[in-house]
Coordinates of C-alpha atoms in Angstrom, one line a residue:
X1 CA -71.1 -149.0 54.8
X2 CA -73.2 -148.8 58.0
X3 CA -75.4 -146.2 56.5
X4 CA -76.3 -148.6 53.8
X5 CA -76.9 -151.7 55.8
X6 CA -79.2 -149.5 57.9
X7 CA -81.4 -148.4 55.2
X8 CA -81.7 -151.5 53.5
X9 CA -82.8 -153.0 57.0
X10 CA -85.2 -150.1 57.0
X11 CA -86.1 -150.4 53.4
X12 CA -87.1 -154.2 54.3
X13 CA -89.2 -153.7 57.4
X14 CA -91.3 -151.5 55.7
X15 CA -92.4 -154.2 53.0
X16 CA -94.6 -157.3 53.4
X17 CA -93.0 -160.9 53.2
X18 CA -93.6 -161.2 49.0
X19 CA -92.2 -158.0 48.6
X20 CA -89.0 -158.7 50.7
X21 CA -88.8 -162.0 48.6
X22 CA -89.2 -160.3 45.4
X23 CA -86.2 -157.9 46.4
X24 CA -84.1 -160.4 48.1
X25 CA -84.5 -162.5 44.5
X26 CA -83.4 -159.7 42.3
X27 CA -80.4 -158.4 44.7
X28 CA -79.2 -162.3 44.5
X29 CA -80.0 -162.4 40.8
X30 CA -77.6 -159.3 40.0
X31 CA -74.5 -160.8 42.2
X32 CA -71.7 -163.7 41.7
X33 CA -70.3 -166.1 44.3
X34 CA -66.5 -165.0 43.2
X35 CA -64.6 -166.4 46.1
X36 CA -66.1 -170.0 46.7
X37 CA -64.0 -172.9 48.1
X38 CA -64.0 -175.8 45.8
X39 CA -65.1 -177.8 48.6
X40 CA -68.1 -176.5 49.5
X41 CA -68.7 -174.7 46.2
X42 CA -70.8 -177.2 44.3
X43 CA -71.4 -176.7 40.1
X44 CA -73.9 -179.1 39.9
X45 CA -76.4 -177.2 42.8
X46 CA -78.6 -175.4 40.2
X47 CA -82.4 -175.4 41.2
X48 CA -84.7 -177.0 38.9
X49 CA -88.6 -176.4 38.6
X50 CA -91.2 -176.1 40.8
X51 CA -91.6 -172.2 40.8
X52 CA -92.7 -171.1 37.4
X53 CA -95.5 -169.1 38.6
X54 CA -92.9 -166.8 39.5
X55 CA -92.0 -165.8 36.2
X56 CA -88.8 -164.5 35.8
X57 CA -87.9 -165.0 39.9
X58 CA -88.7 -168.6 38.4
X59 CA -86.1 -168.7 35.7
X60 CA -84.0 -167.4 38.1
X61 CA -84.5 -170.4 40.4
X62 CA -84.3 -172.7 37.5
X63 CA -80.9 -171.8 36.4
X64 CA -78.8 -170.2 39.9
X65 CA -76.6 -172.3 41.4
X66 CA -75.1 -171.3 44.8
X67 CA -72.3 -172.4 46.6
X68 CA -72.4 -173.0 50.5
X69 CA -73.8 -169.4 52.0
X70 CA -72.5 -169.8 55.4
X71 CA -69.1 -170.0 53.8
X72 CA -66.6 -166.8 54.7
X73 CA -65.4 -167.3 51.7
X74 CA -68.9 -166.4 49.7
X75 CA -67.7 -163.0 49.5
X76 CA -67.2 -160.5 46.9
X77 CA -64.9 -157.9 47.1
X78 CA -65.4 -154.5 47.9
X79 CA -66.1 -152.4 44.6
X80 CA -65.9 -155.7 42.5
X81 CA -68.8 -155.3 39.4
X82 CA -68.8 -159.1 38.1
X83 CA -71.2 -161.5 36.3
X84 CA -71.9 -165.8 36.2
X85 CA -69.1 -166.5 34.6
X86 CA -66.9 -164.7 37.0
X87 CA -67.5 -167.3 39.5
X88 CA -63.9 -168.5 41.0
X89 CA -62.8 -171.5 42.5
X90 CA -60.2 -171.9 45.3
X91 CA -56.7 -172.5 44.5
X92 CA -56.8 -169.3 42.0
X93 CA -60.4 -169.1 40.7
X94 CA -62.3 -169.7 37.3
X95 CA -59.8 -167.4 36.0
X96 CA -56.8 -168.7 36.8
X97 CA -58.0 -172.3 36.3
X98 CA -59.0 -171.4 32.9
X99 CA -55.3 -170.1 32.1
X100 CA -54.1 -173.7 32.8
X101 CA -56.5 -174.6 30.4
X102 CA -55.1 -172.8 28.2
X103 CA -51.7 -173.2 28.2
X104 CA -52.2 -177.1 27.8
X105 CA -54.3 -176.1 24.6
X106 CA -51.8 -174.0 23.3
X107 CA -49.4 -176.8 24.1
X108 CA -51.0 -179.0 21.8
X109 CA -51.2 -176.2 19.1
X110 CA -54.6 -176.1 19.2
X111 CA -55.9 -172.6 18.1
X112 CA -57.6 -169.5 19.4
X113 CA -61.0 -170.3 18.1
X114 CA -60.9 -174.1 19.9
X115 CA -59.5 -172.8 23.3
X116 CA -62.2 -169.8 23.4
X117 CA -65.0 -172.1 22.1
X118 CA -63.9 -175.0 25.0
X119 CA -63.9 -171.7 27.3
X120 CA -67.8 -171.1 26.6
X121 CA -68.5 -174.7 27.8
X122 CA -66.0 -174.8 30.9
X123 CA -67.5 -171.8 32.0
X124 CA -71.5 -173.0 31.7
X125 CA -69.8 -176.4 34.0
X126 CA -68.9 -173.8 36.5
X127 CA -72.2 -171.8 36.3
X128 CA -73.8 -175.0 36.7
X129 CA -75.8 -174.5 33.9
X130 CA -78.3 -177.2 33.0
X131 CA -79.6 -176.4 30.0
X132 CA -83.0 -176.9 30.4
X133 CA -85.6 -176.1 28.5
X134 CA -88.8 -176.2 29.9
X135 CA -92.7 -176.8 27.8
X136 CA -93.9 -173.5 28.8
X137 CA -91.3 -171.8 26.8
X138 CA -91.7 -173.2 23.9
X139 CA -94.1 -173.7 20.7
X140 CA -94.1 -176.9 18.4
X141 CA -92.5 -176.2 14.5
X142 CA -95.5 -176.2 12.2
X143 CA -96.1 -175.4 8.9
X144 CA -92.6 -176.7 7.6
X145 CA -91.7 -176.8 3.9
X146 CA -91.5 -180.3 2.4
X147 CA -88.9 -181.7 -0.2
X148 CA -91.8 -182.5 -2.3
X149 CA -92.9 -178.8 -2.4
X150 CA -89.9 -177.5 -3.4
X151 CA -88.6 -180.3 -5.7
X152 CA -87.7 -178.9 -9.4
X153 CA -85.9 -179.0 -12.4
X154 CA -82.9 -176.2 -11.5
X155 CA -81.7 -174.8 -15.1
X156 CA -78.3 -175.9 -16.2
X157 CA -76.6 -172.5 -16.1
X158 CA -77.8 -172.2 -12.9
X159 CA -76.9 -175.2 -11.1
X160 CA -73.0 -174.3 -12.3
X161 CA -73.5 -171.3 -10.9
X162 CA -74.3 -172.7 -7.6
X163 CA -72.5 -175.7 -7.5
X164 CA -69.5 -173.1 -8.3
X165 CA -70.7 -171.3 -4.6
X166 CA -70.7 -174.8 -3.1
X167 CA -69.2 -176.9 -0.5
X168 CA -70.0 -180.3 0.6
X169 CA -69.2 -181.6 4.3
X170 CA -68.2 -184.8 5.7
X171 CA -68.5 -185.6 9.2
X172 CA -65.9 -188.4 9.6
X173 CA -64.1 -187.7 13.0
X174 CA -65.9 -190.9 14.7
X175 CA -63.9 -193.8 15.8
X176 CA -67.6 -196.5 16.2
X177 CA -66.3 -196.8 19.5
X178 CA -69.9 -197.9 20.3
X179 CA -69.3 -200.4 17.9
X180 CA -66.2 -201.9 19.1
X181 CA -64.3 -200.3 16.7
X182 CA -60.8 -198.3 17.1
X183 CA -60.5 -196.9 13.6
X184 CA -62.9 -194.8 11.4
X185 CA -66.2 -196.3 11.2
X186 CA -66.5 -195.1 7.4
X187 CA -64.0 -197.5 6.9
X188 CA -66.2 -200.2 7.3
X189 CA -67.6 -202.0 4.4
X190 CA -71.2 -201.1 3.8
X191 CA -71.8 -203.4 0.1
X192 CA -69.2 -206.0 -0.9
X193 CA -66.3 -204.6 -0.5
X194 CA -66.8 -200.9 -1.1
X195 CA -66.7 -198.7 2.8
X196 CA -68.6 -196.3 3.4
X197 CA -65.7 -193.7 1.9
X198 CA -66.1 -195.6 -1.1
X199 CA -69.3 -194.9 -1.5
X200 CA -69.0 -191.4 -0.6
X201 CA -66.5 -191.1 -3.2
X202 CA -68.4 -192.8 -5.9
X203 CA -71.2 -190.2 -5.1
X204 CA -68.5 -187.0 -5.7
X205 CA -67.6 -188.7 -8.9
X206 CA -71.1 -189.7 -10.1
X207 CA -72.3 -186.0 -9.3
X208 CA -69.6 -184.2 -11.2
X209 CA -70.0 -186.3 -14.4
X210 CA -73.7 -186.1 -14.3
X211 CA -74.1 -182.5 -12.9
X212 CA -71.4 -181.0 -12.5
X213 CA -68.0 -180.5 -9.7
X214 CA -68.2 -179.3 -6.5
X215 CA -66.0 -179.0 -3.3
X216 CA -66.0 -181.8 -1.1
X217 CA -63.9 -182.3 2.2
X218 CA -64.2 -184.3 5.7
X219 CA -63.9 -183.3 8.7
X220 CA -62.0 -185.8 10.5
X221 CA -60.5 -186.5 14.2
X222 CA -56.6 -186.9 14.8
X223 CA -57.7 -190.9 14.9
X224 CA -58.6 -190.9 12.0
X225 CA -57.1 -188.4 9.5
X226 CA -54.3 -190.7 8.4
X227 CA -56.5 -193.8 7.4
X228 CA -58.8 -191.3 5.7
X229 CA -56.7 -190.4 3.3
X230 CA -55.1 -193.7 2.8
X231 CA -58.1 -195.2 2.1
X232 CA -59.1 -192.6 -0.2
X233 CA -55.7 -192.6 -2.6
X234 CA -57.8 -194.2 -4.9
X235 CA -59.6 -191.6 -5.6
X236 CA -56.6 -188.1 -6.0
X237 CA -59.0 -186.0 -7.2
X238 CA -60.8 -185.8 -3.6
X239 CA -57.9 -185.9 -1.7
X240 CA -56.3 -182.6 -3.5
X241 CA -55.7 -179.6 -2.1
X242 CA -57.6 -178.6 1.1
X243 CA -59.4 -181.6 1.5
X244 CA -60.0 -181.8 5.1
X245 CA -60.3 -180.0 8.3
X246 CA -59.1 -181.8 11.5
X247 CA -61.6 -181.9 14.5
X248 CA -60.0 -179.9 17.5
X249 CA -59.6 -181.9 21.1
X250 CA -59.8 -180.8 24.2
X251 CA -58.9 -181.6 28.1
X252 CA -61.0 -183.9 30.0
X253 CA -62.2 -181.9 33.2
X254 CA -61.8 -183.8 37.0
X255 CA -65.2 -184.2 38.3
X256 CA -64.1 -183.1 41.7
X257 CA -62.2 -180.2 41.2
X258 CA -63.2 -179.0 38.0
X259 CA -59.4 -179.2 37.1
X260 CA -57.7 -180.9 34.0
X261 CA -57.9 -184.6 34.5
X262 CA -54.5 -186.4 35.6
X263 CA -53.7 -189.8 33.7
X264 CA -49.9 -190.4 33.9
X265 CA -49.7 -193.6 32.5
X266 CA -50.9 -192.8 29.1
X267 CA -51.6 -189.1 28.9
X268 CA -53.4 -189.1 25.5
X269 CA -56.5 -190.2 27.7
X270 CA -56.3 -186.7 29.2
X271 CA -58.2 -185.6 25.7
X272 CA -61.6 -186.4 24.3
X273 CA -63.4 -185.3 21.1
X274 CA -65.3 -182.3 21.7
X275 CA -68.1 -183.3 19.7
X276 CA -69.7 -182.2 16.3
X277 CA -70.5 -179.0 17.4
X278 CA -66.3 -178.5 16.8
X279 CA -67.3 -178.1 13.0
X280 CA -67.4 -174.3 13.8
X281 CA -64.3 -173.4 16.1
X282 CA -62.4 -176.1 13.1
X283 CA -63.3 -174.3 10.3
X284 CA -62.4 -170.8 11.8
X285 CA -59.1 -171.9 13.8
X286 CA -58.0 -173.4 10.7
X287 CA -58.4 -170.7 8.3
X288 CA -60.2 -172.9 6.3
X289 CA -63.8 -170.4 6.7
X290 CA -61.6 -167.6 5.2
X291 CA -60.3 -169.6 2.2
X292 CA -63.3 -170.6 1.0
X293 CA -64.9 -167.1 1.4
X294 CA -62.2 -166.2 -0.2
X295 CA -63.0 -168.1 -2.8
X296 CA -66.4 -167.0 -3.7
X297 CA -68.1 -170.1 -1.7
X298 CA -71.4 -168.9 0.2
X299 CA -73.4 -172.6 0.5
X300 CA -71.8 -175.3 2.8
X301 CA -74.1 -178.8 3.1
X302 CA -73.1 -181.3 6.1
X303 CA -73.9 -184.6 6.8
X304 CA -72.7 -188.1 9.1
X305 CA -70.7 -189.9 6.8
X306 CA -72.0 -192.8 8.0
X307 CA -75.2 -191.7 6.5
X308 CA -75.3 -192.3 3.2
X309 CA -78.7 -191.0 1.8
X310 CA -77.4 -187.6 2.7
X311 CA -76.1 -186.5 -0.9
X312 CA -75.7 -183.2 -2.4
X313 CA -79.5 -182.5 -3.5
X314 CA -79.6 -179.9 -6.1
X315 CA -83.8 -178.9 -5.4
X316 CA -82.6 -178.4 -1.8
X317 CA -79.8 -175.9 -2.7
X318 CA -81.4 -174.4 -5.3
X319 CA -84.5 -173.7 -2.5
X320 CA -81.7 -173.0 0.7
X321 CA -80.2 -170.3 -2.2
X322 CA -83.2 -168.7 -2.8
X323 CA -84.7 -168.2 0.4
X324 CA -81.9 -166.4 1.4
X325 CA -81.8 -168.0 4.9
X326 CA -78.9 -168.1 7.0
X327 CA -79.3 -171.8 8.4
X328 CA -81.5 -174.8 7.1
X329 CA -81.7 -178.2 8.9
X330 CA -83.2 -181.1 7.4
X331 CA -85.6 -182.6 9.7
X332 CA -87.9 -185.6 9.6
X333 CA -91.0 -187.1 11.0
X334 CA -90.8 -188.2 14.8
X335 CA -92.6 -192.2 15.5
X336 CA -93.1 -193.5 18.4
X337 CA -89.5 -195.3 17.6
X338 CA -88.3 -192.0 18.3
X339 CA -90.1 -190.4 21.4
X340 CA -86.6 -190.6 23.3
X341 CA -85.2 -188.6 21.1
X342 CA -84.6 -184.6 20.5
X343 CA -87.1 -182.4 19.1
X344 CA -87.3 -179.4 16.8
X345 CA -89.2 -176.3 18.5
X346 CA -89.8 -172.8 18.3
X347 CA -88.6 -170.2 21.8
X348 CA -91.9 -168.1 22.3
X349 CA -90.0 -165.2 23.3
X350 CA -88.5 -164.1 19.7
X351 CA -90.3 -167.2 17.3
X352 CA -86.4 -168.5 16.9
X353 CA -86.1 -172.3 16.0
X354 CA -84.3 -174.3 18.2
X355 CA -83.4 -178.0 19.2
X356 CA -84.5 -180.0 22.9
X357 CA -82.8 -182.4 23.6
X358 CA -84.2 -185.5 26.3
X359 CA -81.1 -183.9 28.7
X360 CA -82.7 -180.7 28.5
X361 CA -86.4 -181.9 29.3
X362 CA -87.4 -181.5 32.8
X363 CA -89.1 -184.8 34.2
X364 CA -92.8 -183.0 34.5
X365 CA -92.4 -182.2 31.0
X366 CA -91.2 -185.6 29.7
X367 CA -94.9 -186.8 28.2
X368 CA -95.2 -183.8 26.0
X369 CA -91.6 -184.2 25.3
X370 CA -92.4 -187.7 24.0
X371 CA -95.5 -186.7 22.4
X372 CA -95.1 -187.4 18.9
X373 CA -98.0 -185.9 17.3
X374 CA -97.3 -182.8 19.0
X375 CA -93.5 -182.1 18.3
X376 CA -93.7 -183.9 14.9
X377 CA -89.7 -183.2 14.1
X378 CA -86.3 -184.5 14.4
X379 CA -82.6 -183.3 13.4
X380 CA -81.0 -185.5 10.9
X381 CA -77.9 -183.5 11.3
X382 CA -78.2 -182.8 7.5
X383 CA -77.6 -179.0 7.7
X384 CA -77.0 -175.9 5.2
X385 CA -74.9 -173.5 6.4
X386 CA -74.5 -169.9 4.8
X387 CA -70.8 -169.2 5.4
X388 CA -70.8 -165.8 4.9
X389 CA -73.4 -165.8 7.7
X390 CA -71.7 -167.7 10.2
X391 CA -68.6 -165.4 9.8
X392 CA -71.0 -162.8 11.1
X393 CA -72.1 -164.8 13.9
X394 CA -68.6 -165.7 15.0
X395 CA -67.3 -162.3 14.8
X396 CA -70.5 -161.2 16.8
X397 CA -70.0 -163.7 19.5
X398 CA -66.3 -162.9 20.4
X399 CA -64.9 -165.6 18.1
X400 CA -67.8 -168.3 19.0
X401 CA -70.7 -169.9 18.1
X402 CA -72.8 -170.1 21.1
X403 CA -73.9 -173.6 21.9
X404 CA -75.3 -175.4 24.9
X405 CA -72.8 -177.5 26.4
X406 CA -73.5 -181.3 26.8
X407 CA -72.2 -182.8 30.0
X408 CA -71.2 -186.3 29.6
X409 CA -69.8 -188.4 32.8
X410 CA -66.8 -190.8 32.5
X411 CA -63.5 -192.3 34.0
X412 CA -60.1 -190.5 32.6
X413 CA -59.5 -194.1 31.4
X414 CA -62.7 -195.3 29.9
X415 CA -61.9 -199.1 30.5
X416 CA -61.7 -198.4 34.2
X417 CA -64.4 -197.5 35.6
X418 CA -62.4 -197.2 39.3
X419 CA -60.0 -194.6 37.3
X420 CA -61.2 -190.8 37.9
X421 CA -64.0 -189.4 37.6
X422 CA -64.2 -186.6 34.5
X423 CA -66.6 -184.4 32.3
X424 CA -66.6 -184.9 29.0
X425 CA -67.7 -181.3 27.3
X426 CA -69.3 -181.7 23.9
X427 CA -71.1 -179.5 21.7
X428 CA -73.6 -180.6 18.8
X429 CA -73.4 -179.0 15.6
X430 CA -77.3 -178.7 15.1
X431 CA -77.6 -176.6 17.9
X432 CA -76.4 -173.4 16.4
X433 CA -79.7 -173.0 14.5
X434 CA -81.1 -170.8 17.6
X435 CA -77.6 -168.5 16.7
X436 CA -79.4 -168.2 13.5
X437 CA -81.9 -165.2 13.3
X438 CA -84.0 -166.1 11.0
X439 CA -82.8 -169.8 10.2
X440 CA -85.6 -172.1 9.2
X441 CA -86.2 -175.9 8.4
X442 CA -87.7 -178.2 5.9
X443 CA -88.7 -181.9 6.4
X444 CA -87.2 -184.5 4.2
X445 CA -88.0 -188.5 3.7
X446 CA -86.6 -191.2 5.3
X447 CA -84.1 -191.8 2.5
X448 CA -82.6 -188.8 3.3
X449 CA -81.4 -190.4 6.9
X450 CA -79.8 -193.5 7.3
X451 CA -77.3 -193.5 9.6
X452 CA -75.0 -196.6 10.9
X453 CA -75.0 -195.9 14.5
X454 CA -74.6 -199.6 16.2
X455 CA -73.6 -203.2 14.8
X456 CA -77.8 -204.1 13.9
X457 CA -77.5 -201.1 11.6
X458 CA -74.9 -202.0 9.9
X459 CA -76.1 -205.7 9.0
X460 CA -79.2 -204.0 8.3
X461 CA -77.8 -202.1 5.3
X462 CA -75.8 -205.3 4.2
X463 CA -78.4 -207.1 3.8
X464 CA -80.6 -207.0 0.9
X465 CA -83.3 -204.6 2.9
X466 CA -81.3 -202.4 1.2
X467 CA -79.9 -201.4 -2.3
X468 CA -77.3 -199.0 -3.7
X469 CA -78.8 -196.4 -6.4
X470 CA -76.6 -195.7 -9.4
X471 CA -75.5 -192.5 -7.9
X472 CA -74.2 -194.6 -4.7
X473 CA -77.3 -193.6 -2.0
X474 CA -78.2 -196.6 0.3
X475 CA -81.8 -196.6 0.1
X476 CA -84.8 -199.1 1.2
X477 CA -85.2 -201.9 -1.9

């Protein structure tokens, strides 16, 4: 060991300063903090901009995080080969943490495809991963197909032949918290007394008498599975069979000690959605991806349902079928109404769409970020899906989609804000079209997106603004 110390001390008195940086960077770059304390360890350490004429050294800047290096325990072991996500913490490491993780999943039945897919995230927390993606690495999307360009009349035969390969996806886990609400926000009534799932069902049942039947489930929370299907008992011939896949939950992690969050007087506040991006882990852990391969069905189209423009548009899966993509988002025009919000781009490394979101916009890059008239596009979270394709992605991925993890910060008990700190780790489903070699994108209209979000959008789509259609869209009068 003395031999080696000494000619690496010789190798670096023979160089100049830059070259002693440069090889300092890429030893550091190759190795793992696997014994940091939890104390002086910190996750959220990772070194943000300011060195991008360093190329690579600079994306290695960008994204390391280090714990405290005067720390004995910043040591790896003799022999040991690891990599970033090896990082452990004290008290058992990443590792062992990860296993109590685990066994509180497996507690609460939830299945191998949730726990390994909450894994991904809880291990970018620890990395310290930010998620950034900075201007310089990225190309605006151009030259997107329009709606208009591909609109058609699809042949009879063939749109049974389609619809027969079809599913349609409703997001419905949300409880319109934001709202003040503490049960599904679809069931709130929309026009006189008919919800949102009535107009959702009255769009199933207008489309299979004018066009023809196809599939259609939710994918709803634990909070609101129950009042889902009591609401819609009205309507048996949605609620038949495997109607509905139930979002997955997952443990709320303690911002100090990256553990599962404690809340003994009402445990259930342990648990939080994971976000959207559960559509994935849902559908595999439930067997539900297998059935409907099983069955012969190829084309899956998802939407909000508390957007109800989003209907089953037979020019768009008759153009998502024959271009033989893997992944399609709908996207629309940005406005200055929506500078704040996330952005589709292209990654100059490979030409791969991808999404930006403000979270992962460094602060020098916030005006092109907001520029409009340069990143002209936004998801509408309106997105066909190629099952047979995501299959392939999930087995390639060890049983995931990967997905940047979004970081939120609460309290364990969200009306007390004294109670403990926690993460919140969420995934959005829109994100996986970077996992999609080859996925592309095609901008729609305004009436495609018309989301309920807050209390002034809903009395905006009671009013007389807006109209229902005779097939039961919510569009501008």
């Amino acid at each position: 060991r003395n031999h080696v110390k000494g000619s690496v001390l010789a190798t670096l008195l023979t160089l100049g300063a830059m070259q002693r940086l440069l090889l300092l960077l890429a030893a550091a770059s190759s190795c793992t903090i696997v014994a940091s304390d939890v104390n002086t360890y910190s996750h959220n350490l990772a070194l943000r901009g300011g060195v991008l004429g360093l190329g690579r050294i600079g994306g290695f800047l960008r994204t390391a995080s280090f714990g405290n290096l005067n720390s004995p325990n910043v040591i790896a072991p003799e022999g040991a080969v690891t990599t970033p996500h090896n990082i452990a913490l004290r008290g058992g490491g990443e590792a062992v943490v990860f296993e109590e993780i685990r066994k509180l999943m497996e507690e609460e039945k939830l299945s191998e495809s949730a726990i390994r897919a909450f894994k991904q995230a809880y291990e970018a927390l620890v990395r310290g991963d930010d998620g950034m993606i900075a201007e310089m690495a990225i190309t605006p999307a151009e030259d997107l197909p329009t709606l208009a360009d591909v609109k058609t009349e699809v042949a009879d035969d063939k749109v049974q032949k389609l619809l027969e390969k079809t599913v349609v996806m409703k997001l419905n886990g949300g409880l319109g918290t934001g709202m003040g609400l503490e049960k599904a926000k679809s069931l709130l009534s929309v026009k006189g007394e008919q919800s949102f799932l009535d107009l959702i069902a009255s769009q199933v049942e207008w489309f299979a008498k004018n066009k023809g039947s196809v599939r259609q489930m939710f994918m709803n929370s634990f909070s609101t599975s129950a009042d889902t299907k009591e609401a819609l008992k009205g309507h048996p011939d949605i609620i038949k069979g495997d109607w509905e896949v139930v979002q997955n939950k997952v443990p709320k992690i303690d911002a100090s000690t990256l553990r599962p969050a404690k809340f003994p007087p009402n445990p259930a506040k342990e648990w939080c959605p994971p976000g959207h991006g559960d559509l994935y882990p849902s559908l595999a852990g439930s067997g539900t991806l297998k059935k409907l391969l099983d069955a012969g069905v190829k084309y899956m189209f998802v939407s909000n349902s508390d957007n109800l423009g989003a209907t089953l548009d037979l020019s768009l899966l008759n153009f998502f079928a024959d271009s033989d993509k893997p992944f399609m988002m709908e996207v629309c025009e940005r406005t200055p109404a929506d500078k704040k919000g996330g952005h589709l781009a292209v990654r100059k490394q490979d030409g791969q769409l991808l999404l930006r979101e403000s979270a992962q916009c460094a602060e020098e890059d916030e005006k092109a970020f907001q520029d409009v008239s340069k990143h002209k596009y936004f998801n509408t979270n309106n997105l066909w899906i190629r099952l047979d394709k995501l299959q392939e992605v999930i087995d390639k991925h060890d049983g995931v989609v990967p997905l940047p993890m979004i970081k939120n910060s609460k309290t364990v008990d969200p009306s007390d804000g004294d109670s403990t700190k926690v993460f919140q780790l969420e995934t959005a489903m829109g994100a996986a079209i970077e996992s999609f070699s080859g996925a592309g994108a095609i901008v729609v209209g305004r009436e495609r997106f018309a989301p309920v979000k807050t209390c002034a959008d809903l009395l905006r789509v009671r009013s007389d603004a807006y109209e229902t259609t005779a097939d039961s869209r919510l569009v501008l009068a």
